[in-house]
């Protein structure tokens, strides 16, 4: 099934996510801007397409101001096996990447996956803390055509962090 989000309606987007099954596509119009203040899980095998082309240019814009304790490793989007994010502009909440705050105890991370066959294609990912994409056991993962920048806090961070076994 194909779902089309043509207006900036977070509740409709969340409804599409909850209804979607493997093989479904959620198209988000390029004029859509969503402010999401919680972690959302992209179901197994679901594609979210923001309409952007290489490096996320022109794609739908998704921003978060949510932050979580660093030890929880929570992200704006958690990808399940075989899910794909494509053509999106995704902004985390940390716009002060050079701040050396000794009291900062929470982080904002854009994308996380711990399962195989996940893809992040033609996205712009920025203003995340520590990493833009957190990939644990990234077996058969694809991260391609992305512009990942300003993803660090207190001088520490990675555009893409990979751990465990597997390869990109």
GROMACS .gro file of C-alpha atoms in nm:
model
  168
    1UNK     CA    1   0.000   0.000   0.000
    2UNK     CA    2   0.111   0.356  -0.066
    3UNK     CA    3   0.034   0.630   0.186
    4UNK     CA    4   0.069   0.996   0.080
    5UNK     CA    5   0.132   1.268   0.337
    6UNK     CA    6   0.076   1.601   0.163
    7UNK     CA    7   0.023   1.824   0.468
    8UNK     CA    8   0.224   1.881   0.786
    9UNK     CA    9   0.009   1.655   1.004
   10UNK     CA   10   0.207   1.456   1.262
   11UNK     CA   11  -0.091   1.253   1.381
   12UNK     CA   12  -0.161   1.138   1.024
   13UNK     CA   13   0.206   1.046   0.977
   14UNK     CA   14   0.201   0.841   1.299
   15UNK     CA   15  -0.122   0.673   1.183
   16UNK     CA   16   0.046   0.578   0.854
   17UNK     CA   17   0.343   0.435   1.047
   18UNK     CA   18   0.121   0.228   1.274
   19UNK     CA   19  -0.084   0.088   0.982
   20UNK     CA   20   0.203   0.015   0.745
   21UNK     CA   21   0.338  -0.332   0.678
   22UNK     CA   22   0.642  -0.470   0.496
   23UNK     CA   23   0.648  -0.345   0.138
   24UNK     CA   24   0.440  -0.033   0.209
   25UNK     CA   25   0.562   0.315   0.112
   26UNK     CA   26   0.493   0.638   0.298
   27UNK     CA   27   0.549   0.929   0.058
   28UNK     CA   28   0.593   1.267   0.225
   29UNK     CA   29   0.553   1.571  -0.001
   30UNK     CA   30   0.858   1.792  -0.027
   31UNK     CA   31   0.669   2.091   0.117
   32UNK     CA   32   0.590   1.904   0.442
   33UNK     CA   33   0.761   2.002   0.768
   34UNK     CA   34   0.712   1.784   1.075
   35UNK     CA   35   0.821   1.856   1.432
   36UNK     CA   36   0.849   1.524   1.615
   37UNK     CA   37   0.920   1.517   1.988
   38UNK     CA   38   0.932   1.142   2.042
   39UNK     CA   39   1.109   0.837   1.907
   40UNK     CA   40   0.930   0.666   1.617
   41UNK     CA   41   0.985   0.313   1.491
   42UNK     CA   42   0.980   0.246   1.118
   43UNK     CA   43   0.820  -0.099   1.078
   44UNK     CA   44   1.001  -0.389   0.914
   45UNK     CA   45   1.031  -0.344   0.537
   46UNK     CA   46   0.859  -0.002   0.522
   47UNK     CA   47   0.993   0.282   0.305
   48UNK     CA   48   0.960   0.648   0.405
   49UNK     CA   49   1.028   0.867   0.100
   50UNK     CA   50   1.063   1.242   0.145
   51UNK     CA   51   1.102   1.317  -0.225
   52UNK     CA   52   1.449   1.465  -0.199
   53UNK     CA   53   1.732   1.383  -0.431
   54UNK     CA   54   2.104   1.340  -0.362
   55UNK     CA   55   2.207   1.473  -0.018
   56UNK     CA   56   1.843   1.531   0.080
   57UNK     CA   57   1.813   1.846  -0.133
   58UNK     CA   58   1.452   1.947  -0.173
   59UNK     CA   59   1.320   1.674   0.057
   60UNK     CA   60   1.055   1.683   0.327
   61UNK     CA   61   1.187   1.836   0.651
   62UNK     CA   62   1.166   1.654   0.984
   63UNK     CA   63   1.293   1.811   1.304
   64UNK     CA   64   1.307   1.700   1.666
   65UNK     CA   65   1.365   1.883   1.991
   66UNK     CA   66   1.344   1.563   2.195
   67UNK     CA   67   1.644   1.457   2.400
   68UNK     CA   68   1.703   1.141   2.600
   69UNK     CA   69   1.957   1.024   2.858
   70UNK     CA   70   2.270   0.923   2.669
   71UNK     CA   71   2.268   0.575   2.820
   72UNK     CA   72   1.934   0.493   2.651
   73UNK     CA   73   2.064   0.527   2.292
   74UNK     CA   74   1.725   0.656   2.174
   75UNK     CA   75   1.689   0.816   1.829
   76UNK     CA   76   1.424   1.007   1.637
   77UNK     CA   77   1.385   0.715   1.393
   78UNK     CA   78   1.449   0.354   1.489
   79UNK     CA   79   1.465   0.138   1.176
   80UNK     CA   80   1.355  -0.224   1.188
   81UNK     CA   81   1.487  -0.490   0.950
   82UNK     CA   82   1.467  -0.392   0.584
   83UNK     CA   83   1.322  -0.045   0.642
   84UNK     CA   84   1.437   0.252   0.434
   85UNK     CA   85   1.457   0.628   0.487
   86UNK     CA   86   1.493   0.811   0.158
   87UNK     CA   87   1.514   1.174   0.046
   88UNK     CA   88   1.452   1.335   0.387
   89UNK     CA   89   1.606   1.632   0.565
   90UNK     CA   90   1.636   1.530   0.932
   91UNK     CA   91   1.742   1.780   1.198
   92UNK     CA   92   1.828   1.689   1.556
   93UNK     CA   93   1.798   1.933   1.844
   94UNK     CA   94   2.164   2.023   1.904
   95UNK     CA   95   2.252   2.341   1.720
   96UNK     CA   96   2.547   2.416   1.951
   97UNK     CA   97   2.793   2.144   1.855
   98UNK     CA   98   3.093   2.321   2.007
   99UNK     CA   99   2.939   2.387   2.349
  100UNK     CA  100   3.145   2.231   2.627
  101UNK     CA  101   2.865   2.192   2.881
  102UNK     CA  102   2.963   1.990   3.185
  103UNK     CA  103   2.598   1.970   3.291
  104UNK     CA  104   2.453   1.833   2.965
  105UNK     CA  105   2.314   1.486   3.038
  106UNK     CA  106   2.091   1.417   2.738
  107UNK     CA  107   2.142   1.373   2.364
  108UNK     CA  108   1.940   1.397   2.044
  109UNK     CA  109   2.021   1.141   1.776
  110UNK     CA  110   1.852   1.127   1.434
  111UNK     CA  111   1.866   0.760   1.319
  112UNK     CA  112   1.935   0.424   1.483
  113UNK     CA  113   1.921   0.066   1.364
  114UNK     CA  114   2.033  -0.264   1.510
  115UNK     CA  115   1.889  -0.494   1.246
  116UNK     CA  116   1.998  -0.605   0.899
  117UNK     CA  117   1.915  -0.467   0.556
  118UNK     CA  118   1.834  -0.112   0.670
  119UNK     CA  119   1.898   0.177   0.430
  120UNK     CA  120   1.937   0.552   0.454
  121UNK     CA  121   1.950   0.699   0.104
  122UNK     CA  122   1.979   1.058  -0.022
  123UNK     CA  123   1.912   1.218   0.317
  124UNK     CA  124   2.052   1.527   0.485
  125UNK     CA  125   2.111   1.453   0.854
  126UNK     CA  126   2.231   1.729   1.084
  127UNK     CA  127   2.238   1.878   1.434
  128UNK     CA  128   2.250   1.538   1.602
  129UNK     CA  129   2.452   1.463   1.913
  130UNK     CA  130   2.740   1.220   1.881
  131UNK     CA  131   2.615   1.049   1.564
  132UNK     CA  132   2.387   1.107   1.268
  133UNK     CA  133   2.331   0.736   1.212
  134UNK     CA  134   2.389   0.478   1.488
  135UNK     CA  135   2.429   0.136   1.326
  136UNK     CA  136   2.483  -0.157   1.560
  137UNK     CA  137   2.541  -0.485   1.373
  138UNK     CA  138   2.482  -0.317   1.036
  139UNK     CA  139   2.465  -0.636   0.829
  140UNK     CA  140   2.388  -0.559   0.464
  141UNK     CA  141   2.306  -0.196   0.545
  142UNK     CA  142   2.323   0.083   0.287
  143UNK     CA  143   2.398   0.446   0.361
  144UNK     CA  144   2.436   0.627   0.030
  145UNK     CA  145   2.412   0.977  -0.116
  146UNK     CA  146   2.368   1.137   0.227
  147UNK     CA  147   2.496   1.471   0.354
  148UNK     CA  148   2.565   1.415   0.725
  149UNK     CA  149   2.702   1.714   0.914
  150UNK     CA  150   2.714   1.888   1.253
  151UNK     CA  151   2.661   1.564   1.446
  152UNK     CA  152   2.873   1.594   1.755
  153UNK     CA  153   2.860   1.724   2.107
  154UNK     CA  154   3.148   1.858   2.313
  155UNK     CA  155   3.383   1.790   2.022
  156UNK     CA  156   3.295   1.419   2.001
  157UNK     CA  157   3.088   1.253   1.735
  158UNK     CA  158   3.049   1.060   1.413
  159UNK     CA  159   2.842   1.102   1.099
  160UNK     CA  160   2.791   0.726   1.101
  161UNK     CA  161   2.879   0.504   1.397
  162UNK     CA  162   2.906   0.132   1.329
  163UNK     CA  163   2.957  -0.134   1.592
  164UNK     CA  164   2.924  -0.503   1.643
  165UNK     CA  165   2.950  -0.744   1.351
  166UNK     CA  166   2.844  -0.691   0.994
  167UNK     CA  167   2.939  -0.454   0.721
  168UNK     CA  168   2.808  -0.167   0.525
   0.00000   0.00000   0.00000
